């Protein structure tokens, strides 16, 4: 398996909301973008297949504001374009952001034996990527597309600094859920909430003194809650039975979002193998979720029945 890099993809007005979380697009946006490229690349003369991808974020700017540090953020909303009648459109709350990311994409079919052919294939992928949207935003620039040196992945990752690599950290959430199985939602919220606890002490005169202290997160690291996929909540319906769907040729399932925990890693030296940060789809009815390749391999090679614990 070869890897290619789409370096410094500048995206304008991308979707900043992912289910109940906001601040960065869901992982499924990036895998969907890779899948869309793969479908067209397979039909081209190059016959390339793209699979999972690693996500490195270099810069982001969410379109939001707040008047004081003690108030919650509000999205900066616009009322355009105009309606068909030329009137001002009503406000529909949506989160937008500008961001710059790099993607390391698994690729089959690259002709690495011929430098000229390989460069032609990489130029094709870069041109194809610029014709697509990513996370609902417009791609305004891609700095380069080149072959990733998997044998020296730490050195190759340093070329993408400064930036943070998104890695799967669902094992932290699984550890908490195992200790207290009936408190899964609170465990997930512990990774997103800023908590303070009071400590009451008595001074020399016997008077109570209250001191508020910051409660540390359950595990160290730049841990964040993320949406990683979907769970089917009703039986799958045959194609064409549900009205007003986008694709009338495929069966339809109603789903709810699935959430987990991820970690932003700023140091490539912490990554022992690229599989630790390459995200892939994993399907096991009724779940359709994204995990890093290392997690997927563990579950596929395990003798135990597949049991997701996000």
Short mmCIF file of C-alpha atoms in Angstrom, two decimals:
data_model
loop_
_atom_site.label_atom_id
_atom_site.label_comp_id
_atom_site.label_asym_id
_atom_site.label_seq_id
_atom_site.Cartn_x
_atom_site.Cartn_y
_atom_site.Cartn_z
CA UNK A 1 0.00 0.00 0.00
CA UNK A 2 1.36 3.41 -1.01
CA UNK A 3 0.46 6.72 0.52
CA UNK A 4 0.08 10.11 -1.10
CA UNK A 5 -0.11 13.49 0.57
CA UNK A 6 -2.46 16.32 -0.28
CA UNK A 7 -0.57 19.07 1.48
CA UNK A 8 -2.08 22.26 2.87
CA UNK A 9 -5.62 22.03 1.54
CA UNK A 10 -7.15 25.47 2.13
CA UNK A 11 -10.93 25.17 2.68
CA UNK A 12 -13.31 28.10 2.94
CA UNK A 13 -16.69 27.98 4.69
CA UNK A 14 -16.51 24.33 5.74
CA UNK A 15 -19.13 22.85 8.06
CA UNK A 16 -18.03 23.41 11.66
CA UNK A 17 -20.86 21.41 13.27
CA UNK A 18 -20.72 17.64 13.67
CA UNK A 19 -23.82 16.43 15.49
CA UNK A 20 -23.62 17.72 19.07
CA UNK A 21 -20.00 18.85 18.66
CA UNK A 22 -18.64 21.89 16.89
CA UNK A 23 -15.24 23.34 16.03
CA UNK A 24 -14.04 20.83 13.42
CA UNK A 25 -15.72 18.77 10.67
CA UNK A 26 -16.57 15.15 11.39
CA UNK A 27 -14.11 12.45 10.33
CA UNK A 28 -16.72 11.10 7.91
CA UNK A 29 -16.37 14.33 5.87
CA UNK A 30 -12.73 13.53 5.09
CA UNK A 31 -13.40 9.84 4.38
CA UNK A 32 -16.32 10.82 2.17
CA UNK A 33 -14.05 13.20 0.27
CA UNK A 34 -11.50 10.40 -0.18
CA UNK A 35 -14.20 8.00 -1.32
CA UNK A 36 -15.49 10.51 -3.89
CA UNK A 37 -11.98 10.91 -5.31
CA UNK A 38 -11.54 7.14 -5.41
CA UNK A 39 -14.73 6.57 -7.39
CA UNK A 40 -13.60 8.94 -10.12
CA UNK A 41 -9.96 7.87 -10.05
CA UNK A 42 -10.95 4.22 -10.57
CA UNK A 43 -12.82 5.14 -13.74
CA UNK A 44 -9.95 7.22 -15.11
CA UNK A 45 -7.04 5.99 -17.20
CA UNK A 46 -4.93 5.83 -14.02
CA UNK A 47 -7.24 3.28 -12.28
CA UNK A 48 -6.26 4.42 -8.78
CA UNK A 49 -8.04 3.29 -5.62
CA UNK A 50 -8.05 5.45 -2.49
CA UNK A 51 -8.99 4.10 0.93
CA UNK A 52 -8.38 5.55 4.40
CA UNK A 53 -6.76 8.86 5.27
CA UNK A 54 -4.92 10.60 8.08
CA UNK A 55 -5.93 14.15 9.00
CA UNK A 56 -3.46 16.87 9.96
CA UNK A 57 -4.87 20.30 10.84
CA UNK A 58 -2.58 23.31 10.41
CA UNK A 59 -4.95 26.20 10.95
CA UNK A 60 -8.63 26.80 11.67
CA UNK A 61 -10.89 29.77 12.16
CA UNK A 62 -14.47 29.14 13.26
CA UNK A 63 -16.90 31.90 12.35
CA UNK A 64 -18.14 32.63 15.85
CA UNK A 65 -17.91 35.31 18.50
CA UNK A 66 -18.83 36.18 22.05
CA UNK A 67 -19.11 39.52 23.76
CA UNK A 68 -17.39 38.54 26.99
CA UNK A 69 -15.21 35.61 28.09
CA UNK A 70 -18.05 34.43 30.35
CA UNK A 71 -20.63 33.99 27.61
CA UNK A 72 -21.02 31.07 25.19
CA UNK A 73 -19.92 31.46 21.59
CA UNK A 74 -22.46 32.27 18.90
CA UNK A 75 -22.02 31.53 15.22
CA UNK A 76 -21.58 34.46 12.84
CA UNK A 77 -24.54 33.93 10.53
CA UNK A 78 -25.31 35.42 7.14
CA UNK A 79 -28.54 35.83 5.18
CA UNK A 80 -27.42 35.10 1.63
CA UNK A 81 -27.98 34.23 -1.11
CA UNK A 82 -31.26 35.98 -1.82
CA UNK A 83 -34.43 33.98 -2.35
CA UNK A 84 -35.95 33.39 -5.78
CA UNK A 85 -38.10 36.46 -5.22
CA UNK A 86 -35.04 38.59 -4.53
CA UNK A 87 -35.87 38.96 -0.85
CA UNK A 88 -33.50 38.49 2.05
CA UNK A 89 -33.30 34.84 3.10
CA UNK A 90 -34.30 33.85 6.64
CA UNK A 91 -31.50 32.98 9.04
CA UNK A 92 -30.83 29.26 9.34
CA UNK A 93 -28.27 28.54 12.04
CA UNK A 94 -25.21 26.82 10.63
CA UNK A 95 -21.58 26.80 11.71
CA UNK A 96 -18.89 27.67 9.20
CA UNK A 97 -15.13 27.80 9.41
CA UNK A 98 -11.98 28.30 7.37
CA UNK A 99 -9.30 25.68 7.84
CA UNK A 100 -6.11 24.33 6.34
CA UNK A 101 -5.50 20.59 6.52
CA UNK A 102 -3.24 17.97 4.98
CA UNK A 103 -4.44 14.46 4.15
CA UNK A 104 -2.28 11.34 3.92
CA UNK A 105 -4.30 8.96 1.75
CA UNK A 106 -3.88 5.23 1.20
CA UNK A 107 -3.54 4.62 -2.52
CA UNK A 108 -3.43 1.51 -4.72
CA UNK A 109 -2.30 1.63 -8.32
CA UNK A 110 0.48 4.21 -8.18
CA UNK A 111 3.25 3.37 -10.65
CA UNK A 112 6.21 3.98 -8.39
CA UNK A 113 8.56 2.23 -10.85
CA UNK A 114 8.24 5.13 -13.28
CA UNK A 115 8.90 8.57 -11.84
CA UNK A 116 7.25 10.33 -14.77
CA UNK A 117 4.08 8.21 -14.62
CA UNK A 118 3.87 8.56 -10.83
CA UNK A 119 4.13 12.34 -11.06
CA UNK A 120 1.40 12.36 -13.71
CA UNK A 121 -0.87 10.31 -11.43
CA UNK A 122 -0.21 12.59 -8.45
CA UNK A 123 -0.91 15.68 -10.56
CA UNK A 124 -4.19 14.08 -11.63
CA UNK A 125 -5.23 13.45 -8.01
CA UNK A 126 -4.38 17.05 -7.06
CA UNK A 127 -6.38 18.42 -9.96
CA UNK A 128 -9.29 16.10 -9.18
CA UNK A 129 -9.28 17.11 -5.50
CA UNK A 130 -9.48 20.78 -6.38
CA UNK A 131 -12.72 20.12 -8.25
CA UNK A 132 -14.48 18.76 -5.14
CA UNK A 133 -15.89 20.23 -1.97
CA UNK A 134 -14.60 19.09 1.41
CA UNK A 135 -16.85 19.20 4.48
CA UNK A 136 -19.23 21.41 2.52
CA UNK A 137 -16.54 24.04 2.00
CA UNK A 138 -14.79 25.20 -1.15
CA UNK A 139 -11.19 24.14 -1.72
CA UNK A 140 -9.31 27.29 -2.65
CA UNK A 141 -5.79 25.88 -2.85
CA UNK A 142 -3.70 22.71 -2.51
CA UNK A 143 -0.01 23.36 -2.04
CA UNK A 144 1.29 20.02 -3.32
CA UNK A 145 0.55 16.35 -3.91
CA UNK A 146 3.44 13.95 -3.44
CA UNK A 147 4.34 10.41 -2.44
CA UNK A 148 4.57 9.78 1.31
CA UNK A 149 7.62 7.91 2.59
CA UNK A 150 6.00 5.29 4.82
CA UNK A 151 9.34 3.67 5.67
CA UNK A 152 10.43 6.93 7.39
CA UNK A 153 7.02 8.12 8.47
CA UNK A 154 8.23 10.23 11.41
CA UNK A 155 10.58 12.20 9.18
CA UNK A 156 7.85 12.54 6.55
CA UNK A 157 5.34 13.73 9.18
CA UNK A 158 7.76 16.41 10.36
CA UNK A 159 7.51 17.98 6.90
CA UNK A 160 3.85 18.61 7.71
CA UNK A 161 4.56 20.56 10.88
CA UNK A 162 3.33 22.76 12.39
CA UNK A 163 0.12 20.85 12.71
CA UNK A 164 -1.85 18.43 14.86
CA UNK A 165 -2.69 14.88 13.79
CA UNK A 166 -6.12 13.50 14.71
CA UNK A 167 -5.84 10.07 16.34
CA UNK A 168 -8.45 7.70 17.70
CA UNK A 169 -8.68 7.72 21.51
CA UNK A 170 -11.81 5.64 22.00
CA UNK A 171 -9.90 3.31 24.32
CA UNK A 172 -9.97 6.05 26.98
CA UNK A 173 -13.75 6.20 26.80
CA UNK A 174 -13.97 2.41 26.84
CA UNK A 175 -11.87 2.34 30.03
CA UNK A 176 -14.23 4.73 31.80
CA UNK A 177 -17.31 2.87 30.59
CA UNK A 178 -15.88 -0.39 31.86
CA UNK A 179 -15.41 1.10 35.33
CA UNK A 180 -18.94 2.51 35.43
CA UNK A 181 -21.14 1.02 32.68
CA UNK A 182 -24.26 3.05 33.46
CA UNK A 183 -22.69 6.46 33.10
CA UNK A 184 -21.51 6.52 29.47
CA UNK A 185 -22.89 9.96 28.59
CA UNK A 186 -21.27 11.61 31.60
CA UNK A 187 -17.98 9.95 30.74
CA UNK A 188 -18.11 11.38 27.23
CA UNK A 189 -19.00 14.84 28.55
CA UNK A 190 -15.99 14.71 30.88
CA UNK A 191 -13.78 15.13 27.79
CA UNK A 192 -15.51 18.32 26.69
CA UNK A 193 -16.58 20.13 29.86
CA UNK A 194 -14.43 22.48 31.93
CA UNK A 195 -15.19 21.60 35.54
CA UNK A 196 -14.33 23.23 38.84
CA UNK A 197 -14.81 21.66 42.26
CA UNK A 198 -14.92 23.44 45.59
CA UNK A 199 -12.76 22.48 48.51
CA UNK A 200 -13.82 23.63 51.97
CA UNK A 201 -11.13 24.09 54.59
CA UNK A 202 -11.04 25.68 58.00
CA UNK A 203 -8.61 28.40 58.99
CA UNK A 204 -7.01 28.86 62.44
CA UNK A 205 -10.14 30.61 63.76
CA UNK A 206 -12.41 27.75 62.69
CA UNK A 207 -13.98 29.67 59.79
CA UNK A 208 -14.76 27.81 56.60
CA UNK A 209 -12.80 28.81 53.52
CA UNK A 210 -14.03 27.81 50.08
CA UNK A 211 -11.55 27.37 47.26
CA UNK A 212 -12.50 26.42 43.69
CA UNK A 213 -10.04 24.21 41.83
CA UNK A 214 -9.94 23.07 38.23
CA UNK A 215 -10.89 19.39 37.75
CA UNK A 216 -8.46 17.71 35.40
CA UNK A 217 -9.72 15.60 32.51
CA UNK A 218 -9.80 11.81 33.05
CA UNK A 219 -6.67 11.29 30.92
CA UNK A 220 -3.82 13.58 29.85
CA UNK A 221 -3.51 14.81 26.29
CA UNK A 222 -5.33 17.07 23.84
CA UNK A 223 -8.51 14.96 24.02
CA UNK A 224 -11.69 16.10 22.32
CA UNK A 225 -15.18 14.65 21.76
CA UNK A 226 -15.88 13.79 18.12
CA UNK A 227 -18.59 12.32 15.96
CA UNK A 228 -17.29 9.14 14.33
CA UNK A 229 -20.24 7.74 12.41
CA UNK A 230 -23.80 6.51 12.59
CA UNK A 231 -26.04 3.81 14.07
CA UNK A 232 -29.10 2.48 12.31
CA UNK A 233 -32.21 3.02 14.42
CA UNK A 234 -34.81 1.36 12.18
CA UNK A 235 -34.94 -1.47 9.61
CA UNK A 236 -33.47 -0.64 6.20
CA UNK A 237 -36.10 0.34 3.65
CA UNK A 238 -35.96 -0.70 -0.02
CA UNK A 239 -34.83 1.80 -2.65
CA UNK A 240 -37.55 4.20 -3.78
CA UNK A 241 -39.82 3.61 -0.79
CA UNK A 242 -38.86 6.79 1.07
CA UNK A 243 -39.91 10.03 -0.59
CA UNK A 244 -37.62 13.01 -1.23
CA UNK A 245 -34.32 11.20 -0.72
CA UNK A 246 -31.25 12.28 -2.69
CA UNK A 247 -30.44 8.80 -4.03
CA UNK A 248 -33.48 6.87 -5.22
CA UNK A 249 -31.40 3.86 -6.36
CA UNK A 250 -30.11 2.79 -2.92
CA UNK A 251 -31.82 1.37 0.20
CA UNK A 252 -32.44 3.91 2.97
CA UNK A 253 -31.74 3.65 6.72
CA UNK A 254 -32.61 6.17 9.40
CA UNK A 255 -29.64 6.73 11.68
CA UNK A 256 -28.38 8.62 14.71
CA UNK A 257 -24.86 9.95 15.22
CA UNK A 258 -22.25 7.97 17.14
CA UNK A 259 -19.73 9.82 19.31
CA UNK A 260 -16.36 8.96 20.72
CA UNK A 261 -13.10 10.62 21.78
CA UNK A 262 -10.09 11.58 19.67
CA UNK A 263 -6.74 13.14 20.42
CA UNK A 264 -4.82 15.85 18.61
CA UNK A 265 -1.16 14.81 18.51
CA UNK A 266 1.39 17.53 17.84
CA UNK A 267 4.53 15.42 17.92
CA UNK A 268 5.15 12.82 15.16
CA UNK A 269 7.59 11.03 17.48
CA UNK A 270 4.58 9.67 19.42
CA UNK A 271 3.31 7.82 16.35
CA UNK A 272 4.90 4.37 16.14
CA UNK A 273 3.15 3.40 12.91
CA UNK A 274 1.07 5.29 10.39
CA UNK A 275 -1.84 2.87 10.99
CA UNK A 276 -2.37 4.60 14.33
CA UNK A 277 -3.63 7.75 12.62
CA UNK A 278 -5.14 6.51 9.34
CA UNK A 279 -8.95 6.55 9.60
CA UNK A 280 -11.10 4.01 7.80
CA UNK A 281 -14.76 3.11 7.65
CA UNK A 282 -15.82 0.09 9.67
CA UNK A 283 -19.25 -1.43 9.07
CA UNK A 284 -20.93 -3.90 11.37
CA UNK A 285 -24.71 -3.76 11.39
CA UNK A 286 -26.17 -1.56 12.87
CA UNK A 287 -23.00 0.57 13.18
CA UNK A 288 -21.23 2.47 10.41
CA UNK A 289 -18.34 4.22 12.09
CA UNK A 290 -14.83 5.54 11.51
CA UNK A 291 -11.85 4.15 13.36
CA UNK A 292 -8.14 4.30 12.80
CA UNK A 293 -6.66 1.39 10.89
CA UNK A 294 -4.93 -0.07 13.96
CA UNK A 295 -8.23 -0.23 15.88
CA UNK A 296 -9.95 -1.81 12.89
CA UNK A 297 -7.28 -4.47 12.54
CA UNK A 298 -7.50 -5.35 16.23
CA UNK A 299 -11.25 -5.88 16.05
CA UNK A 300 -11.03 -7.86 12.81
CA UNK A 301 -8.37 -10.22 14.15
CA UNK A 302 -9.99 -10.71 17.55
CA UNK A 303 -11.66 -14.08 18.21
CA UNK A 304 -14.28 -12.38 20.34
CA UNK A 305 -17.53 -11.12 18.92
CA UNK A 306 -17.39 -7.54 17.69
CA UNK A 307 -18.67 -5.24 20.39
CA UNK A 308 -18.32 -1.51 19.95
CA UNK A 309 -17.68 0.55 23.03
CA UNK A 310 -17.24 4.13 21.91
#
